[in-house]
XYZ file of N, CA, C and O in Angstrom:
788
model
N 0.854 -1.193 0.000
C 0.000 0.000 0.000
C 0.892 1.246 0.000
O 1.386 1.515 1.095
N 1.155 1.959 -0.903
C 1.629 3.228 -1.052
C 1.378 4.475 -1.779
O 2.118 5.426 -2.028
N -0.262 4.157 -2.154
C -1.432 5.473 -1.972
C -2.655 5.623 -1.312
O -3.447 4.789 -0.873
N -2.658 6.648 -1.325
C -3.867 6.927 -0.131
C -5.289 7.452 -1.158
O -5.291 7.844 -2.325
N -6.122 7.319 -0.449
C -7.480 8.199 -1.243
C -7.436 9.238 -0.173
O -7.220 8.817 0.963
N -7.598 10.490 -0.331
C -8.074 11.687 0.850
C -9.706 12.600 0.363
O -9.988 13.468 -0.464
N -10.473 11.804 1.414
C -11.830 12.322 1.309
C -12.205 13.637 1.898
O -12.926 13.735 2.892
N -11.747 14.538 1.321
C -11.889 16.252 2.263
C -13.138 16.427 2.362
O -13.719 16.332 1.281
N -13.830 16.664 3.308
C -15.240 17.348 3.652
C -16.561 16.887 3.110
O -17.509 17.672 3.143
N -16.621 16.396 2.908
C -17.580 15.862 2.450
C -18.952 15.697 3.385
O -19.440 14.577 3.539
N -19.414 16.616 3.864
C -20.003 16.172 5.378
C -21.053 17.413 5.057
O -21.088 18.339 4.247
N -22.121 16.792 6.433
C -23.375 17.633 6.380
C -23.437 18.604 6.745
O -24.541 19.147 6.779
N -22.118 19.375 7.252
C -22.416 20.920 6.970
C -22.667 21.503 5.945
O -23.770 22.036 5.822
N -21.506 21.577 4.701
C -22.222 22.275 3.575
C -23.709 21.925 3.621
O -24.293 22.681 4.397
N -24.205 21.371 3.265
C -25.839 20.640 3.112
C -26.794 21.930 4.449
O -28.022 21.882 4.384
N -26.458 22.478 5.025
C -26.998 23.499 6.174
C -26.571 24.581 5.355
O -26.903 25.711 5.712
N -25.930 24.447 4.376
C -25.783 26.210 4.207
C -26.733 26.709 3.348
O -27.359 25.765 2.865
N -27.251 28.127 2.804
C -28.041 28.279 2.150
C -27.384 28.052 0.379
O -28.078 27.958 -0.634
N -25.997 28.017 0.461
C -25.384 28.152 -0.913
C -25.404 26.807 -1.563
O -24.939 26.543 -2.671
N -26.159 25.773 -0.519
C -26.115 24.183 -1.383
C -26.736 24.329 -2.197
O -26.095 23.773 -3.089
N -27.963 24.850 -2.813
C -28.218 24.860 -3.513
C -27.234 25.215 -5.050
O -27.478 24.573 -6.072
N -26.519 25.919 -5.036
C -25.809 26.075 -6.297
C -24.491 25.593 -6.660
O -23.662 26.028 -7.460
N -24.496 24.193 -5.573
C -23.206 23.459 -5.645
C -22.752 22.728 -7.085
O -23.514 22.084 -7.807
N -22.204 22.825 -7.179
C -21.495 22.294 -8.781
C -21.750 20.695 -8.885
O -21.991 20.028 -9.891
N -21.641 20.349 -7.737
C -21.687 18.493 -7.558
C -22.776 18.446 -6.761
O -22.572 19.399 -6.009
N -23.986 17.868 -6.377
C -24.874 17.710 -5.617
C -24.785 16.569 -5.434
O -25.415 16.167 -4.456
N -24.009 15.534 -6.231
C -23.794 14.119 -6.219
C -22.395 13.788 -5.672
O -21.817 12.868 -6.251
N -21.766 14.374 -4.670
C -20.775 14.731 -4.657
C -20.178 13.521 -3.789
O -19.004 13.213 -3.996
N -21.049 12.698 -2.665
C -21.218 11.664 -1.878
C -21.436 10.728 -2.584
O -20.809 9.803 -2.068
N -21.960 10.351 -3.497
C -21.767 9.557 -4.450
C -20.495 8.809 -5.504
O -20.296 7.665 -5.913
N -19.811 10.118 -5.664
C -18.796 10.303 -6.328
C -17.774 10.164 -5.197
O -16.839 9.495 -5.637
N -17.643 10.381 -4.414
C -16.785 10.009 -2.957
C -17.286 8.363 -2.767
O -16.718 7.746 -1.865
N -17.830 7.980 -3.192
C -18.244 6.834 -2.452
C -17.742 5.566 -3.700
O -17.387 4.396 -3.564
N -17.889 6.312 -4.730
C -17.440 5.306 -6.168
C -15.669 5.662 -5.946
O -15.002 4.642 -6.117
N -15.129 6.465 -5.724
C -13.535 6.524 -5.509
C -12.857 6.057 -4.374
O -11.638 5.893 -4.325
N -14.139 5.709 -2.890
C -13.572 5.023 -2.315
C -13.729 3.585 -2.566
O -12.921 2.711 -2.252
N -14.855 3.432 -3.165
C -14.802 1.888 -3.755
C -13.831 1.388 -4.225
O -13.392 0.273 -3.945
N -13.215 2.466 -5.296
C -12.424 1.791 -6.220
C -11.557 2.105 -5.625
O -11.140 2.904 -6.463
N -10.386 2.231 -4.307
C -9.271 3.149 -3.682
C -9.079 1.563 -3.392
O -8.312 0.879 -4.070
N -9.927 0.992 -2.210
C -10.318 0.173 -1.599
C -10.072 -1.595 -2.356
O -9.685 -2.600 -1.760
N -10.405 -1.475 -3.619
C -10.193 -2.800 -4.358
C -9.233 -2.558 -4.926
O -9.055 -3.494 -5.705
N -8.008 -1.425 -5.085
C -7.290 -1.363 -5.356
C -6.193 -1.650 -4.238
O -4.991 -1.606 -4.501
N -6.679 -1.941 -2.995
C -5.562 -2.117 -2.362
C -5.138 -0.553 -1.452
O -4.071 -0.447 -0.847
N -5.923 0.291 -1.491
C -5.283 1.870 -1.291
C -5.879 1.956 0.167
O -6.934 1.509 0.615
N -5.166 2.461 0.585
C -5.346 3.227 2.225
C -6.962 4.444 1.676
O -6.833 4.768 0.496
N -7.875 4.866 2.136
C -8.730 5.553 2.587
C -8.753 6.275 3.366
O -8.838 5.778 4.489
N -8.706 7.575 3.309
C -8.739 8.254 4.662
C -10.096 9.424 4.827
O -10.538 9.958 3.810
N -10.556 9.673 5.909
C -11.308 10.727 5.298
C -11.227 11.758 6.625
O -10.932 11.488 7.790
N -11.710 13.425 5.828
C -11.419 14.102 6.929
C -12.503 15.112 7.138
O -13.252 15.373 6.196
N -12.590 15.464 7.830
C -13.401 16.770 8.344
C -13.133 17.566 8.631
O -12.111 17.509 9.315
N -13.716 18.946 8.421
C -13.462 20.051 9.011
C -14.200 20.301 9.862
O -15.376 20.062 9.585
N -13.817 21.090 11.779
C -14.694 21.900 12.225
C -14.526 22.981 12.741
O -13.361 23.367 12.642
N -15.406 23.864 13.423
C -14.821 25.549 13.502
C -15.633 25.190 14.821
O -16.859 25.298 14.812
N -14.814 24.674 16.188
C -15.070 24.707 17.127
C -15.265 26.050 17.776
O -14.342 26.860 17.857
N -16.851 26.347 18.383
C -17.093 27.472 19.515
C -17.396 28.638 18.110
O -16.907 29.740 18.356
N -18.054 28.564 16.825
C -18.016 28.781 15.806
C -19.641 29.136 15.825
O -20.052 30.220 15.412
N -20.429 28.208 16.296
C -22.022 28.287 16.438
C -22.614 28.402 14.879
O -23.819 28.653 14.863
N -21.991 28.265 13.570
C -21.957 27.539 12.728
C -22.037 26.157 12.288
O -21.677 25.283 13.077
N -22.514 25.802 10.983
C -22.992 24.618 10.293
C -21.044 23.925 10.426
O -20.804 22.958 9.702
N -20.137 24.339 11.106
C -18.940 23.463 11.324
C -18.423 23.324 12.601
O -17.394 22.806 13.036
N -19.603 24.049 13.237
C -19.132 23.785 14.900
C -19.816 22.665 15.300
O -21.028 22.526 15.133
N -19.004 21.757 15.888
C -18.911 20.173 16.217
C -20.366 20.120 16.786
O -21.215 19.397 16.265
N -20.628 20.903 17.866
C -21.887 21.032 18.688
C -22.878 20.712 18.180
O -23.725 19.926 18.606
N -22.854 21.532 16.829
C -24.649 21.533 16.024
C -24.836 19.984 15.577
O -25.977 19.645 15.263
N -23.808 19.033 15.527
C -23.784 18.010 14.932
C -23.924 17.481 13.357
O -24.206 16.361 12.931
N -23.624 18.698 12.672
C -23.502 18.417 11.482
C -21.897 18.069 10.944
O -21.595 18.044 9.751
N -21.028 17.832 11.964
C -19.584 17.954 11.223
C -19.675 16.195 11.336
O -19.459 15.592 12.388
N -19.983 15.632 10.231
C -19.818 14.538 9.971
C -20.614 13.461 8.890
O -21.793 13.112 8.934
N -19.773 13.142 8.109
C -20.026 12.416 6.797
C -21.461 12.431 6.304
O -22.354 11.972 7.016
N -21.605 12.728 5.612
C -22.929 12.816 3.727
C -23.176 11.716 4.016
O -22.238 11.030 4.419
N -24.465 11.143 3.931
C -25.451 9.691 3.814
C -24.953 9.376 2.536
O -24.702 10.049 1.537
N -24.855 7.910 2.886
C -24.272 7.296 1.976
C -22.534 6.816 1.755
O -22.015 6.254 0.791
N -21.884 7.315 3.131
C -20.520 7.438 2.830
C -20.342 6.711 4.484
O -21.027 7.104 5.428
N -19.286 5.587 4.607
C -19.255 5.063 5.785
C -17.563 4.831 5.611
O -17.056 4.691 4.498
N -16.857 4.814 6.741
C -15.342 4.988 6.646
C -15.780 3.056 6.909
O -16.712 2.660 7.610
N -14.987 2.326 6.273
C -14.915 0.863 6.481
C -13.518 0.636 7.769
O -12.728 1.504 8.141
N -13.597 -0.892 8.245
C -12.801 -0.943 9.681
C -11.667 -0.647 8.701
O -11.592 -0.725 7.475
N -10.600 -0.190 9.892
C -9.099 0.509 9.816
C -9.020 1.804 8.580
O -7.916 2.187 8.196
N -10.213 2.367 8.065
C -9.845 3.725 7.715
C -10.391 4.552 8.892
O -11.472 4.427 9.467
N -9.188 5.608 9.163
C -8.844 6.811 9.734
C -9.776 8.063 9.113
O -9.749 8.517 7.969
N -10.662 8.492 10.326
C -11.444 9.526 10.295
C -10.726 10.544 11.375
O -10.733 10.435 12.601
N -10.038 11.674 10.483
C -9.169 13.288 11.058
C -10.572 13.921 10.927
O -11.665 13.674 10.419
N -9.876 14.992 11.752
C -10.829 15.749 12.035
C -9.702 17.131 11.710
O -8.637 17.204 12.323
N -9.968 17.801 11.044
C -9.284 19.586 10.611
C -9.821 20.904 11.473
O -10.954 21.039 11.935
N -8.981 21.615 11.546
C -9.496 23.332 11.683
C -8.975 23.886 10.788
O -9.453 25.004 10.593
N -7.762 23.455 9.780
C -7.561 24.563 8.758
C -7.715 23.989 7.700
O -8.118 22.826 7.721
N -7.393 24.747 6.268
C -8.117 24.825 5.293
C -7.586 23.376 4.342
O -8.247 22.669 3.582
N -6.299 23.301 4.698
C -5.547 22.086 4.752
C -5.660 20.618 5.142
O -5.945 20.535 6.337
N -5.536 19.442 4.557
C -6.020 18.732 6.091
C -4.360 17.876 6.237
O -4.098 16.685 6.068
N -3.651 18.778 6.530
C -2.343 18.298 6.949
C -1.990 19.285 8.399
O -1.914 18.711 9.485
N -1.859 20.250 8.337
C -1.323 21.411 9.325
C -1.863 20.758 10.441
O -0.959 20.052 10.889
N -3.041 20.614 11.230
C -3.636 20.464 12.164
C -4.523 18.936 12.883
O -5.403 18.638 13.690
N -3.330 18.183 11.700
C -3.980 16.434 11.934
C -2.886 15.883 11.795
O -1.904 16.451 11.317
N -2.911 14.511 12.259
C -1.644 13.417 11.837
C -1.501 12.911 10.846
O -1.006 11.792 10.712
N -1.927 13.672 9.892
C -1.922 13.072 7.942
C -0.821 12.547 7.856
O -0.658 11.328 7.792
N 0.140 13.446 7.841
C 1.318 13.046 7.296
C 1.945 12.022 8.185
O 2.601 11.164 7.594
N 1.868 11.929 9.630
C 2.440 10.820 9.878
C 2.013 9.637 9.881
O 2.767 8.671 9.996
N 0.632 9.540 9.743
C -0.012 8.156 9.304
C 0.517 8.264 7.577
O 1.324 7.440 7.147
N 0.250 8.789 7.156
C 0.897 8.489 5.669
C 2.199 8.254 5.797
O 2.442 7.330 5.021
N 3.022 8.527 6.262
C 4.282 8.381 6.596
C 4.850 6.633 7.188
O 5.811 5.978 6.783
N 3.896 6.309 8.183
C 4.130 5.118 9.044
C 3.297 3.913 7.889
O 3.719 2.757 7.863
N 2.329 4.259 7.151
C 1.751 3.313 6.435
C 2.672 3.011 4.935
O 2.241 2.243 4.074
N 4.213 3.873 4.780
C 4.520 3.800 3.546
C 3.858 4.448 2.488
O 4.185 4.009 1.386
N 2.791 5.615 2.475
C 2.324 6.141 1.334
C 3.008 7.488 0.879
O 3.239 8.462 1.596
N 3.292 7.334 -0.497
C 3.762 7.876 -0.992
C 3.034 9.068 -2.305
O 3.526 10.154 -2.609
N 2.030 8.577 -2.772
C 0.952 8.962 -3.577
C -0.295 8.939 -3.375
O -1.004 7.935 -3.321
N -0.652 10.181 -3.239
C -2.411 10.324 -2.889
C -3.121 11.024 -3.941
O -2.632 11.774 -4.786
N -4.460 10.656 -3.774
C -5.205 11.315 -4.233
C -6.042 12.038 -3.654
O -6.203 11.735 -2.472
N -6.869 13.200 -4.166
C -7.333 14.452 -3.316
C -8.907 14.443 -3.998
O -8.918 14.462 -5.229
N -10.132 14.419 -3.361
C -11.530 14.890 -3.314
C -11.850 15.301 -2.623
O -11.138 15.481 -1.635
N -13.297 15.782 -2.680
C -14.115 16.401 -1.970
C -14.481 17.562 -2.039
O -14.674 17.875 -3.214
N -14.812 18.952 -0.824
C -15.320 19.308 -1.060
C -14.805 20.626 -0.437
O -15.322 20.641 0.680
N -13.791 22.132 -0.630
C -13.992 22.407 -1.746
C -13.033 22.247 -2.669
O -11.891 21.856 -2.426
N -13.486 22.553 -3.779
C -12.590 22.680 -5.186
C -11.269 23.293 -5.083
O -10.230 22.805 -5.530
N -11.393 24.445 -4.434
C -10.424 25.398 -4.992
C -9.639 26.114 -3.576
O -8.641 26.827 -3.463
N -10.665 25.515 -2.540
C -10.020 25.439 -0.970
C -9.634 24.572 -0.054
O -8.489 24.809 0.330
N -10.143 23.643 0.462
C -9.351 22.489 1.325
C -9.028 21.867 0.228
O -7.858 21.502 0.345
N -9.539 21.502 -0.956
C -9.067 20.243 -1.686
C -7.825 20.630 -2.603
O -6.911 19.859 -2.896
N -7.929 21.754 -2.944
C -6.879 22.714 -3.678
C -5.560 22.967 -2.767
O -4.406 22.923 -3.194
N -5.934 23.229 -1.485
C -4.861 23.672 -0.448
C -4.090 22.586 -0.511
O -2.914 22.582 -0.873
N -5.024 21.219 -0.002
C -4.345 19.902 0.534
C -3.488 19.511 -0.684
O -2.360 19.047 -0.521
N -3.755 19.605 -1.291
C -2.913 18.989 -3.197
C -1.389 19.910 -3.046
O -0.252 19.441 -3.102
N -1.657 20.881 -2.907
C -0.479 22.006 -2.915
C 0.460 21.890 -1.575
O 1.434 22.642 -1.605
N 0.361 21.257 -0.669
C 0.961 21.126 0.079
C 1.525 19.646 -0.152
O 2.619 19.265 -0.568
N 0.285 18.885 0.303
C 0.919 17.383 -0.277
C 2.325 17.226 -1.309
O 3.296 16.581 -0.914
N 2.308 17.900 -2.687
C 3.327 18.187 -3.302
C 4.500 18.691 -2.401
O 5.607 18.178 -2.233
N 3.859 20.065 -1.755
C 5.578 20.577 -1.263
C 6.101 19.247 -0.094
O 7.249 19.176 0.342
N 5.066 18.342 0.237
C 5.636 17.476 1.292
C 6.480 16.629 0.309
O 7.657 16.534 0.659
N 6.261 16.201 -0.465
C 6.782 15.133 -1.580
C 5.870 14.065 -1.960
O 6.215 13.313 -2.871
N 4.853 13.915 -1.433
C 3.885 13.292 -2.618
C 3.418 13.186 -3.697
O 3.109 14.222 -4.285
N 3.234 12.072 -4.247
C 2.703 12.283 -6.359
C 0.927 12.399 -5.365
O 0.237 11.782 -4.553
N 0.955 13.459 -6.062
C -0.813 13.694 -6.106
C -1.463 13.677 -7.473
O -0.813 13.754 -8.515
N -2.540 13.591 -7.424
C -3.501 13.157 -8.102
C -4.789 13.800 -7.664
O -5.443 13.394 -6.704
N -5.140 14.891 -8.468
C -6.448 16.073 -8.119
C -7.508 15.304 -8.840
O -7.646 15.528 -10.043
N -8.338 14.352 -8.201
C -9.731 14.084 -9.081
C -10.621 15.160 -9.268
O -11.596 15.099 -8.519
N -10.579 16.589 -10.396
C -11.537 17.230 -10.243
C -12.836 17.181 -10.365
O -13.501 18.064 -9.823
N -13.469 16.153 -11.094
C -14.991 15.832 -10.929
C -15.644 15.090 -9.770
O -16.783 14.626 -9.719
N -14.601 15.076 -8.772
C -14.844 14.480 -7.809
C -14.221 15.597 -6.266
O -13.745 15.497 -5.135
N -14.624 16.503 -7.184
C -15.075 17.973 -6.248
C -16.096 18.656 -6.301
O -16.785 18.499 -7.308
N -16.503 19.517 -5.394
C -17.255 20.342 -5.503
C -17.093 21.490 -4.811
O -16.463 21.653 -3.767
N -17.932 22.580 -5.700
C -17.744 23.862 -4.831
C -18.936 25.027 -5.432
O -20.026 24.645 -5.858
N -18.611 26.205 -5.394
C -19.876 27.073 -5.060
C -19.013 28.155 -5.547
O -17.840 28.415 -5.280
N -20.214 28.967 -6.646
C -20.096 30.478 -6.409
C -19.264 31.239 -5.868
O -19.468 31.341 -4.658
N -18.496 31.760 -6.204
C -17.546 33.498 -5.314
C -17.875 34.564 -5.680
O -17.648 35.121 -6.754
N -18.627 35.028 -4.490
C -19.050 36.522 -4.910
C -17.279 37.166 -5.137
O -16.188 36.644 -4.903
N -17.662 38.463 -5.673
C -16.611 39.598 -5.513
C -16.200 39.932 -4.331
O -16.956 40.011 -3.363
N -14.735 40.202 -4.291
C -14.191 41.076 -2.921
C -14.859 41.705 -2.548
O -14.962 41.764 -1.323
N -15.794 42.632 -3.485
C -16.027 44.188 -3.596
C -17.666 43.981 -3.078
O -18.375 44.890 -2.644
N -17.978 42.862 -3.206
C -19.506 42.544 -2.870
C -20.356 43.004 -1.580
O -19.819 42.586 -0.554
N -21.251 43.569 -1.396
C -21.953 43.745 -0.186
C -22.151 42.622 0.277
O -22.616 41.704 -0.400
N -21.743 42.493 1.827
C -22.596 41.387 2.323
C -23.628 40.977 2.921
O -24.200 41.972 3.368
N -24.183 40.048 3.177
C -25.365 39.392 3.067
C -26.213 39.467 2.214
O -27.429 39.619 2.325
N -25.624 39.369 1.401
C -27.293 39.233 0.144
C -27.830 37.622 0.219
O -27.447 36.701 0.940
N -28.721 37.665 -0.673
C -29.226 36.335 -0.658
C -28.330 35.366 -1.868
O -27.372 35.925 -2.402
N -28.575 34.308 -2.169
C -28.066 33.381 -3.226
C -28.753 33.955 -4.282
O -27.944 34.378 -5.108
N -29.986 34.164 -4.630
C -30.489 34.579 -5.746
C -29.359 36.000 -6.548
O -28.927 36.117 -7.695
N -29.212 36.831 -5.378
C -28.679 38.204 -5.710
C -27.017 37.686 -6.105
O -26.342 38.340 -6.902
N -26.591 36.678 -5.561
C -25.356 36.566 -5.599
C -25.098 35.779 -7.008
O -24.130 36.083 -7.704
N -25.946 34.827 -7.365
C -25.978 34.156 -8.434
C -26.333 35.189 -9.817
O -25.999 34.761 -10.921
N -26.983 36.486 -9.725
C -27.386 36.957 -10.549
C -26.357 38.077 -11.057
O -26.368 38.515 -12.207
N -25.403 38.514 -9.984
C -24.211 39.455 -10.059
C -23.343 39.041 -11.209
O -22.475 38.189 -11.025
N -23.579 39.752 -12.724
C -22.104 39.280 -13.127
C -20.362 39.158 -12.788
O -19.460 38.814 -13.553
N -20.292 39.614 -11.225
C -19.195 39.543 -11.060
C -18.937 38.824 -10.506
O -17.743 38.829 -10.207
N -20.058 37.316 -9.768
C -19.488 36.551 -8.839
C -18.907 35.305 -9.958
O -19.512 34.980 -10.979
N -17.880 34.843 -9.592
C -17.380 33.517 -10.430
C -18.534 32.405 -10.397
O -19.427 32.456 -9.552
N -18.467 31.435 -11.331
C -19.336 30.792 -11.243
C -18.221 29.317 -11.131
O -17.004 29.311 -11.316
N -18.882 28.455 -10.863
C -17.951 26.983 -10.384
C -17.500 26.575 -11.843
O -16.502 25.872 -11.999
N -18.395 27.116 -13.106
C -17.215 25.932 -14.236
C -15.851 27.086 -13.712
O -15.006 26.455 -13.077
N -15.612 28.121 -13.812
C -14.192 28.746 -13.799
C -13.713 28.359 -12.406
O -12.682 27.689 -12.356
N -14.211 28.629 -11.472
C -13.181 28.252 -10.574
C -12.649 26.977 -10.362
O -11.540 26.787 -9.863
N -13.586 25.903 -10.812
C -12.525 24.547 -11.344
C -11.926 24.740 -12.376
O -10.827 24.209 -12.219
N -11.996 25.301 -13.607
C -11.211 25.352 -14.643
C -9.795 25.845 -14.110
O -8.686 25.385 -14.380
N -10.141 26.922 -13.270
C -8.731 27.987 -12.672
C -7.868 26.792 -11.950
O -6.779 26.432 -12.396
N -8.552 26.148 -10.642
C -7.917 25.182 -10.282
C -7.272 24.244 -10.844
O -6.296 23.969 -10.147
N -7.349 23.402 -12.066
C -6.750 22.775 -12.603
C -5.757 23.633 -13.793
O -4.817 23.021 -14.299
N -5.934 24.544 -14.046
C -4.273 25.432 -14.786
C -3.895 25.554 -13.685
O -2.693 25.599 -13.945
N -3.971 25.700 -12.032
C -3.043 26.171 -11.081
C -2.396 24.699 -10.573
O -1.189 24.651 -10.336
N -2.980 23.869 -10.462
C -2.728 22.748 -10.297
C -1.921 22.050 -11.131
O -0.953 21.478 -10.628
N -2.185 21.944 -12.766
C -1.762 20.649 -13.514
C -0.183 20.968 -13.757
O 0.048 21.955 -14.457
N 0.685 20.395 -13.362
C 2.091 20.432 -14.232
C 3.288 20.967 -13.088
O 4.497 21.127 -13.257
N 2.318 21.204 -11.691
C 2.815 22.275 -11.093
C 3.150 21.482 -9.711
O 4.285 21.295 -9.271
N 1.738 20.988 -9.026
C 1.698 20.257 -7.637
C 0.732 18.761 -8.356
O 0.919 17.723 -7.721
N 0.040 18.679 -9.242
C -0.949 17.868 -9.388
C -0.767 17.359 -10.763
O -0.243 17.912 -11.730
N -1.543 15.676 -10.601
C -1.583 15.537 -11.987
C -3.421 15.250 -12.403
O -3.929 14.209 -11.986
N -4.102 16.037 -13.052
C -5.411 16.271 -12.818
C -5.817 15.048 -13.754
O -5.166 14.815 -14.772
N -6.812 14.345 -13.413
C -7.717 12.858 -13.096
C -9.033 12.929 -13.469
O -9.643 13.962 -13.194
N -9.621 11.991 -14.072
C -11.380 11.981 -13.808
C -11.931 10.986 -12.862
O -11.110 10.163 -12.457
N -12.796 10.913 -12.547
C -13.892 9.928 -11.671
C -13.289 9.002 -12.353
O -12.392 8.364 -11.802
N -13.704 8.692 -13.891
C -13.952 7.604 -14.458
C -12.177 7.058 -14.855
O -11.883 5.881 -15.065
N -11.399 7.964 -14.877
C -9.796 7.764 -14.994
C -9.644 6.428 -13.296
O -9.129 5.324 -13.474
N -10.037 6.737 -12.240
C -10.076 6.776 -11.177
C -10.922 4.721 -10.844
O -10.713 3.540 -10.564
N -11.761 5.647 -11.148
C -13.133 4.568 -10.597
C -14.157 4.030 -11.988
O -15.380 3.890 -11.957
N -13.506 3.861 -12.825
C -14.385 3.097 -14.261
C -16.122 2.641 -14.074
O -16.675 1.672 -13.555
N -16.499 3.574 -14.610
C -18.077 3.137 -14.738
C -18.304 1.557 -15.081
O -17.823 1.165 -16.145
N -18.936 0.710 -14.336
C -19.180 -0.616 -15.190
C -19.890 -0.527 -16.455
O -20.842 0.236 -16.619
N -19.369 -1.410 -17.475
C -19.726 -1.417 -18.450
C -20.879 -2.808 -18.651
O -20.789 -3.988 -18.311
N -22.099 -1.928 -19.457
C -23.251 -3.127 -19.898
C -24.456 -2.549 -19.651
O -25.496 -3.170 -19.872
């Protein structure tokens, strides 16, 4: 065993926010769940992680009980469920030394977001010395309003702003920042092969 699968966030907070609705992947637990399949019959370590914003009183503060795995997604015996506070899921967990003590050398990166924990974790992973592997269809993420944006508007107002990014670019952006650089960018189906018939 000397790759890992890394399942970033994937959990029922996003699902509390009002911006799920305009998530790029809504199937996104699904698609986490076909890459750990296939991680898994490949022989690959699994890991999965969470983020929470303890004392936060937010959809990631541990309390409300949403910081933990999307229906449909179950860590099987001996995969390792971390738990994160930063955007990373290395800085503030034992990633690296369980990857380290298990011999892994090459991971792969999903979940949830695109262009922030899952983007962060890839970019670091590299500077650690890992071959990564960015599955981008096996991310998801949301809308960016503008710097310049008033806040609190609603999703409607934010979706309607031509200046907020919309998710095809900010995955597109992610993978030119990614490919050639820290990552070698992947599909689901590169990954986890649809059965055929």
């Amino acid at each position: 065993m000397n790759r890992a699968l890394l399942v970033i966030d994937v959990q029922e907070s996003f699902r509390r926010r009002p911006n799920w609705e305009a998530v790029s992947a809504p199937d996104i637990a699904a698609r986490a769940a076909r890459l750990a399949a296939a991680a898994r019959a490949a022989g690959d370590l699994v890991v999965w992680i969470l983020h929470a914003e303890p004392g936060s009183g937010g959809a990631f503060d541990p309390a409300l009980g949403h910081v933990r795995l999307m229906d449909g997604l179950a860590p099987e015996a001996g995969e390792p469920v971390m738990t994160k506070t930063s955007r990373n899921a290395f800085t503030t967990t034992g990633l690296q030394q369980l990857l380290t003590e298990r011999g892994v050398g090459e991971v792969a990166v999903c979940g949830v977001q695109t262009e922030q924990c899952c983007e962060t974790t890839a970019r670091l992973a590299a500077d650690l010395g890992y071959r990564v592997t960015f599955v981008t269809d096996a991310t998801a993420t949301f809308p960016i309003e503008h710097r310049d944006a008033p806040p609190g508007r609603a999703l409607a107002e934010i979706l309607a702003d031509p200046a907020t990014l919309p998710t095809d670019q900010i995955i597109a952006r992610t993978e030119y920042a990614l490919a050639g650089r820290f990552a070698a960018i992947a599909s689901l189906d590169d990954l986890a092969p649809a059965p055929v018939g």
